[in-house]
Short mmCIF file of C-alpha atoms in Angstrom, two decimals:
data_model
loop_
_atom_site.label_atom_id
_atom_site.label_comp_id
_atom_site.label_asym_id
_atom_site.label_seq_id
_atom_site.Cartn_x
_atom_site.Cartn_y
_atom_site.Cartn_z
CA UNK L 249 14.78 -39.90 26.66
CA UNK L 250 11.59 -41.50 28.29
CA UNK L 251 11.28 -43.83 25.46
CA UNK L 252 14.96 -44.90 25.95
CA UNK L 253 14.83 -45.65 29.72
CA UNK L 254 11.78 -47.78 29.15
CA UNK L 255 13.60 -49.66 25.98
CA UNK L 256 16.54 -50.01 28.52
CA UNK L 257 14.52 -51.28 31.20
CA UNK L 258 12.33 -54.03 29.12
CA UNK L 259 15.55 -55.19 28.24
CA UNK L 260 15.91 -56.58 32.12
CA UNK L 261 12.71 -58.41 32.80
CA UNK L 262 13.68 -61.39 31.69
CA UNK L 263 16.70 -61.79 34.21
CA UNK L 264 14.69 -60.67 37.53
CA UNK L 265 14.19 -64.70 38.31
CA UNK L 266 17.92 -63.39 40.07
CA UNK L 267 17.23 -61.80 43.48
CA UNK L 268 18.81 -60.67 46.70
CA UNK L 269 18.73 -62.20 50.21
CA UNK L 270 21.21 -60.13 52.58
CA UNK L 271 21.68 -59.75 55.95
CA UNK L 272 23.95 -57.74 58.03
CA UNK L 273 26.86 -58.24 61.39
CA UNK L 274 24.67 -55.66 63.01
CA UNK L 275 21.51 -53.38 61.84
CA UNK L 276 22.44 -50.67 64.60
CA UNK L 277 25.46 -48.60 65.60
CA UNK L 278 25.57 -47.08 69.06
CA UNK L 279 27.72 -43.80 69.55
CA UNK L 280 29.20 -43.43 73.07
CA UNK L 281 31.68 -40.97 74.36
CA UNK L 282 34.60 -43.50 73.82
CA UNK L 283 33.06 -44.52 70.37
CA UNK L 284 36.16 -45.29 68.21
CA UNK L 285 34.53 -46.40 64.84
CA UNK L 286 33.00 -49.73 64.31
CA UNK L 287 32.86 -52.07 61.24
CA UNK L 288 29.41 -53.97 59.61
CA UNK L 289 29.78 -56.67 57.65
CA UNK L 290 27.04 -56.94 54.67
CA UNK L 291 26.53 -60.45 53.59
CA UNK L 292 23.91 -62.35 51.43
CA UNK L 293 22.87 -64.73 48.60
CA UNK L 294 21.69 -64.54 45.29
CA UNK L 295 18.19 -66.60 44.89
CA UNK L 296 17.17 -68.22 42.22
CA UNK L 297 13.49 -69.24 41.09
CA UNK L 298 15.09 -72.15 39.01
CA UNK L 299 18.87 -71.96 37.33
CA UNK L 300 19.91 -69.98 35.09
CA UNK L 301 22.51 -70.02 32.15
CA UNK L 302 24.50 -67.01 31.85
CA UNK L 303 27.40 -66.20 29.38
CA UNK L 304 28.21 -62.54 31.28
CA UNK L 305 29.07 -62.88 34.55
CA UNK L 306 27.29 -61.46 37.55
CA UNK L 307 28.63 -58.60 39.38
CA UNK L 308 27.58 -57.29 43.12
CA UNK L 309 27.20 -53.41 43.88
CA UNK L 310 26.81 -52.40 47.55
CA UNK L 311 26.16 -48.77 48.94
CA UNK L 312 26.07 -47.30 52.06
CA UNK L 313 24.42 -43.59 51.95
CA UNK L 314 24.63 -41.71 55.81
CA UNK L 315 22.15 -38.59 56.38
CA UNK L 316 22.46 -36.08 53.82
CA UNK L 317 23.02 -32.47 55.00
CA UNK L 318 23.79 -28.74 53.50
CA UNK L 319 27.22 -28.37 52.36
CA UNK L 320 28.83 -24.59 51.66
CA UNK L 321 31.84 -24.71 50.14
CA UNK L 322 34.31 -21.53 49.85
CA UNK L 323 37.28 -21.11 48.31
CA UNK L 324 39.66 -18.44 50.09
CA UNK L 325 41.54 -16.16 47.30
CA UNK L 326 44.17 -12.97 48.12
CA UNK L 327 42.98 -10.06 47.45
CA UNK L 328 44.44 -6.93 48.20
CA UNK L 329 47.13 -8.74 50.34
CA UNK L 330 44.68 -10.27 52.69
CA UNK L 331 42.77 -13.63 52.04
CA UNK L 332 39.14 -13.72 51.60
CA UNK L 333 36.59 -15.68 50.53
CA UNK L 334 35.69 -14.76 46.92
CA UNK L 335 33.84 -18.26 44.88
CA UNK L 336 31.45 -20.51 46.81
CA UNK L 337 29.48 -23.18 46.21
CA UNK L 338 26.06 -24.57 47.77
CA UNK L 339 24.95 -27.92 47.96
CA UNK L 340 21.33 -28.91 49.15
CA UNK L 341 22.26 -32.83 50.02
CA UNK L 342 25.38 -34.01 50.60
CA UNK L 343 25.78 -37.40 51.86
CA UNK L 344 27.23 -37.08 55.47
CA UNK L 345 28.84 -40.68 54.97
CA UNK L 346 29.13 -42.35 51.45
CA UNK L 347 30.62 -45.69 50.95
CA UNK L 348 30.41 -48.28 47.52
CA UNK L 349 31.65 -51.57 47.45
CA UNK L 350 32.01 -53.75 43.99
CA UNK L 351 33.00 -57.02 43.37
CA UNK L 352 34.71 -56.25 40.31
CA UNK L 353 36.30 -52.93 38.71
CA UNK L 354 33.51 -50.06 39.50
CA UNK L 355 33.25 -49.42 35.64
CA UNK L 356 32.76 -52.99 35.11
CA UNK L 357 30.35 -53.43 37.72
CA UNK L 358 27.89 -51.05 36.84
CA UNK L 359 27.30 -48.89 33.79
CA UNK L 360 26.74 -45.03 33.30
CA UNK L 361 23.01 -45.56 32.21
CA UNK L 362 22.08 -47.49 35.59
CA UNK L 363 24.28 -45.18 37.64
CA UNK L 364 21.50 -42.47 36.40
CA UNK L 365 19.05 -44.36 37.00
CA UNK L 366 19.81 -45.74 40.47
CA UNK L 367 22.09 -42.48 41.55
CA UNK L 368 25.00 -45.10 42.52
CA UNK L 369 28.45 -43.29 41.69
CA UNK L 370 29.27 -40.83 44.59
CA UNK L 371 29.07 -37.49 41.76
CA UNK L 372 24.63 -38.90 41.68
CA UNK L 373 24.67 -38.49 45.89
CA UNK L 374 24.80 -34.91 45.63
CA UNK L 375 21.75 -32.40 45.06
CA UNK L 376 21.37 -29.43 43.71
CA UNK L 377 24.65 -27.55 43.25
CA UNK L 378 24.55 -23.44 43.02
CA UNK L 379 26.80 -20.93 43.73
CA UNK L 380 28.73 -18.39 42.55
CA UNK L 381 31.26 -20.63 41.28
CA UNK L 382 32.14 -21.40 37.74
CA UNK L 383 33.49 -24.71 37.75
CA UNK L 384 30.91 -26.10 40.83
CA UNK L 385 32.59 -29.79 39.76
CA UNK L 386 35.54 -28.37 41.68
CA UNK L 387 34.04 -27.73 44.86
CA UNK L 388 32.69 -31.36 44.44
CA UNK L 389 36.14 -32.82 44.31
CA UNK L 390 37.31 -30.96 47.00
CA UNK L 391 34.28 -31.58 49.09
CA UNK L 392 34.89 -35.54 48.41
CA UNK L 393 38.51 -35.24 49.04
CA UNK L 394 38.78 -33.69 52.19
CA UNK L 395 35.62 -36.11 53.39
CA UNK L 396 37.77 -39.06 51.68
CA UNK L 397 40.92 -38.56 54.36
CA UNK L 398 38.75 -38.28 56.94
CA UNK L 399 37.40 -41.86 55.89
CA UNK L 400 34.03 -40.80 55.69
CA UNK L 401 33.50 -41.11 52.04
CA UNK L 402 35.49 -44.32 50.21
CA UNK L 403 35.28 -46.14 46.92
CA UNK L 404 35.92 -49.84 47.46
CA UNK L 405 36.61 -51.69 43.99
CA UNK L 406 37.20 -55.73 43.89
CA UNK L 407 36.18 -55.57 47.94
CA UNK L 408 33.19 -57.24 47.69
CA UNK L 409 33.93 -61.37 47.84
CA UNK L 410 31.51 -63.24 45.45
CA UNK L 411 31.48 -66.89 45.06
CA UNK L 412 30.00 -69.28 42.82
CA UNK L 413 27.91 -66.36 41.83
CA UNK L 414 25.47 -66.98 44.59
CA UNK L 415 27.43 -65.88 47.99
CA UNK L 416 28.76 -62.47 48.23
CA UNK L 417 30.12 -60.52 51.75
CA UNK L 418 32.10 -57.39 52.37
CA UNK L 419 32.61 -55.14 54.79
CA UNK L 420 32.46 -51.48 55.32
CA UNK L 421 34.42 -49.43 58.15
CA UNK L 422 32.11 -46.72 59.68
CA UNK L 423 34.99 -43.75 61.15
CA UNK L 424 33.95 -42.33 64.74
CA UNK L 425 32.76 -38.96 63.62
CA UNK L 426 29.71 -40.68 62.29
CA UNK L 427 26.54 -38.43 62.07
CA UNK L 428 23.41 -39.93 63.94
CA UNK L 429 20.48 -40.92 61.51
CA UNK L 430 19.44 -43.58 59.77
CA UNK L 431 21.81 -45.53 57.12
CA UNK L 432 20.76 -46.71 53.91
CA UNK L 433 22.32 -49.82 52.60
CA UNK L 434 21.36 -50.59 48.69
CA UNK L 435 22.54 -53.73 47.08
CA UNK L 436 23.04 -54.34 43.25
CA UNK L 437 23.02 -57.63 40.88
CA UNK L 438 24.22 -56.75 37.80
CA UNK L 439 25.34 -58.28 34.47
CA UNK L 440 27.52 -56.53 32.23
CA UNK L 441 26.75 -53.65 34.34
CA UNK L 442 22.95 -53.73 34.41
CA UNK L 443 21.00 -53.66 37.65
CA UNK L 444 18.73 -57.15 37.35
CA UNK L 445 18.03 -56.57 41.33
CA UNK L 446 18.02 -54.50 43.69
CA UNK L 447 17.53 -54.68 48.19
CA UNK L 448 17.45 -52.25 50.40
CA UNK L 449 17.29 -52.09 54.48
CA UNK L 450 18.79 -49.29 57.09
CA UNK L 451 21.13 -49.22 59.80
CA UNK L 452 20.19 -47.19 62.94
CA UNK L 453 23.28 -44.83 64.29
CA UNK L 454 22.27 -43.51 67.48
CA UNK L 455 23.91 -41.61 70.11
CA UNK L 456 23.40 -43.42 74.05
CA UNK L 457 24.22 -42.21 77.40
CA UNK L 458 25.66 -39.18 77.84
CA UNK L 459 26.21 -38.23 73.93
CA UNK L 460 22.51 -38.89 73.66
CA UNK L 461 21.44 -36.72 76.50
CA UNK L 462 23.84 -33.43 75.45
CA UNK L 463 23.06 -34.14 71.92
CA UNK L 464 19.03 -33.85 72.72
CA UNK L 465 19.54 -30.87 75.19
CA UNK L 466 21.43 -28.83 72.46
CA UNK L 467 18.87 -29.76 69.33
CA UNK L 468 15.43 -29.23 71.69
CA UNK L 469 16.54 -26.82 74.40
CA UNK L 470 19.93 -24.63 73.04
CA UNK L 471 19.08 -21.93 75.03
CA UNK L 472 19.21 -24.47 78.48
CA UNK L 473 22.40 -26.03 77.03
CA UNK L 474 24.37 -22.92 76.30
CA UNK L 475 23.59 -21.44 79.81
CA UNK L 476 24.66 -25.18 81.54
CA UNK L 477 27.75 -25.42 79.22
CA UNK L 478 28.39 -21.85 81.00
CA UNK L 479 27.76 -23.11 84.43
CA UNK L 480 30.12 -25.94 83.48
CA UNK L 481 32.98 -24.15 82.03
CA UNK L 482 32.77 -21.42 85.34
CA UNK L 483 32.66 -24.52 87.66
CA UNK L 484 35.70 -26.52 86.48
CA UNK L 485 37.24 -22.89 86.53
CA UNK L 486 37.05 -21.88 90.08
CA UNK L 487 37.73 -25.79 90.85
CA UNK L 488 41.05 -25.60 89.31
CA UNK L 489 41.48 -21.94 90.57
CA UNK L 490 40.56 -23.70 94.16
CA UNK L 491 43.29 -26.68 93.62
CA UNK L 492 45.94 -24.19 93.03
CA UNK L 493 45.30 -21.85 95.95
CA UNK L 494 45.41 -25.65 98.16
CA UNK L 495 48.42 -26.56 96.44
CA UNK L 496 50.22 -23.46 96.96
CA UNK L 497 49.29 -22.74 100.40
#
């Protein structure tokens, strides 16, 4: 297998005079508490040490990876007229946000050898899979569909707008249940679904104001934050206890 890779990887060095130069709308997201989503546009160019005849045409890959976190999945069966959860699955590293962006059909734009390699398709995100369940691919599916309608994982085919085969753009919408952390953005050239370059860079998501400060209280000091999320909740309760009694008198 070693001796493969290596083969398949010789076979690209003499197409690396191709490289990225990309840029993004913005390289930082701030969450507020009337956050509603945002959008970054990822944009670039493809440099070249000196021009270069090509008979395949050149194809543009762009990920966006959030966090990953622990994922349990469960599966609820009826047994003994009640449900329960019987078959589970646990995954180490699950992407909290997943996004990939091609400029042509995804199984055009990249192949299944440099999807191993590079861990592109959304199936290479995840690590480690155990569990008690047979078929853990099913979890998987499940996991990426309910994450799909919530818009936090997508697959965007023919989205990414290349021209001349030197300027690309495309855009990615980021939903407003984002998780804070830092965002890695990974962009492909390929030809005839090789990777001949690759670029990387981050995008900071960070909570401000008041969603910062709770969000800091409850990770470094849960104990303080449960008892003033107490306080709170009896407050606003003899306040609206106190309205009534003034209304009704």
């Amino acid at each position: 297998m070693l001796v493969a890779v290596l083969v398949y990887l010789t076979t690209l060095l003499p197409v690396w005079a191709e490289d990225v130069v990309a840029g993004f709308s913005q390289d930082s997201i701030s969450i507020t508490t009337n956050f509603s989503g945002s959008e970054i546009l990822i944009f670039g160019a493809v440099r070249r040490e000196a021009p270069i005849a090509r008979d395949t045409d050149l194809e543009v890959v762009v990920t966006v990876a959030g966090p990953s976190r622990p994922v349990t999945m469960r599966r609820k069966e009826r047994f003994g007229g009640i449900w329960i959860n019987r078959a589970f699955a646990h995954i180490d590293a699950a992407p909290t946000f997943y996004a990939v962006a091609t400029s042509a059909p995804y199984r055009d734009a990249i192949s299944s050898v440099s999807d191993v390699l590079y861990s592109i398709s959304l199936p290479r995100a995840f690590r480690n899979v155990a569990g008690g369940a047979d078929h853990a691919s099913g979890f998987l599916e499940a996991l990426a569909r309910l994450r799909a309608e919530e818009g936090l994982y997508q697959i965007n085919e023919n989205s990414v707008d290349l021209r001349e085969d030197t300027l690309f753009s495309t855009s990615i919408a980021l939903p407003a249940n984002l998780v804070e952390g830092d965002y890695l953005v990974r962009i492909f050239l390929t030809r005839e679904g090789r990777v001949i370059s690759a670029h990387e860079n981050t995008i900071a998501v960070r909570k401000v104001g008041i969603e910062r400060a709770a969000y800091r209280l409850a990770n470094e000091q849960p104990l303080l934050y449960g008892f003033l999320a107490l306080f709170i909740a009896i407050a606003v309760g003899w306040l609206v206890s106190a309205l009534f009694r003034m209304i009704r008198a």
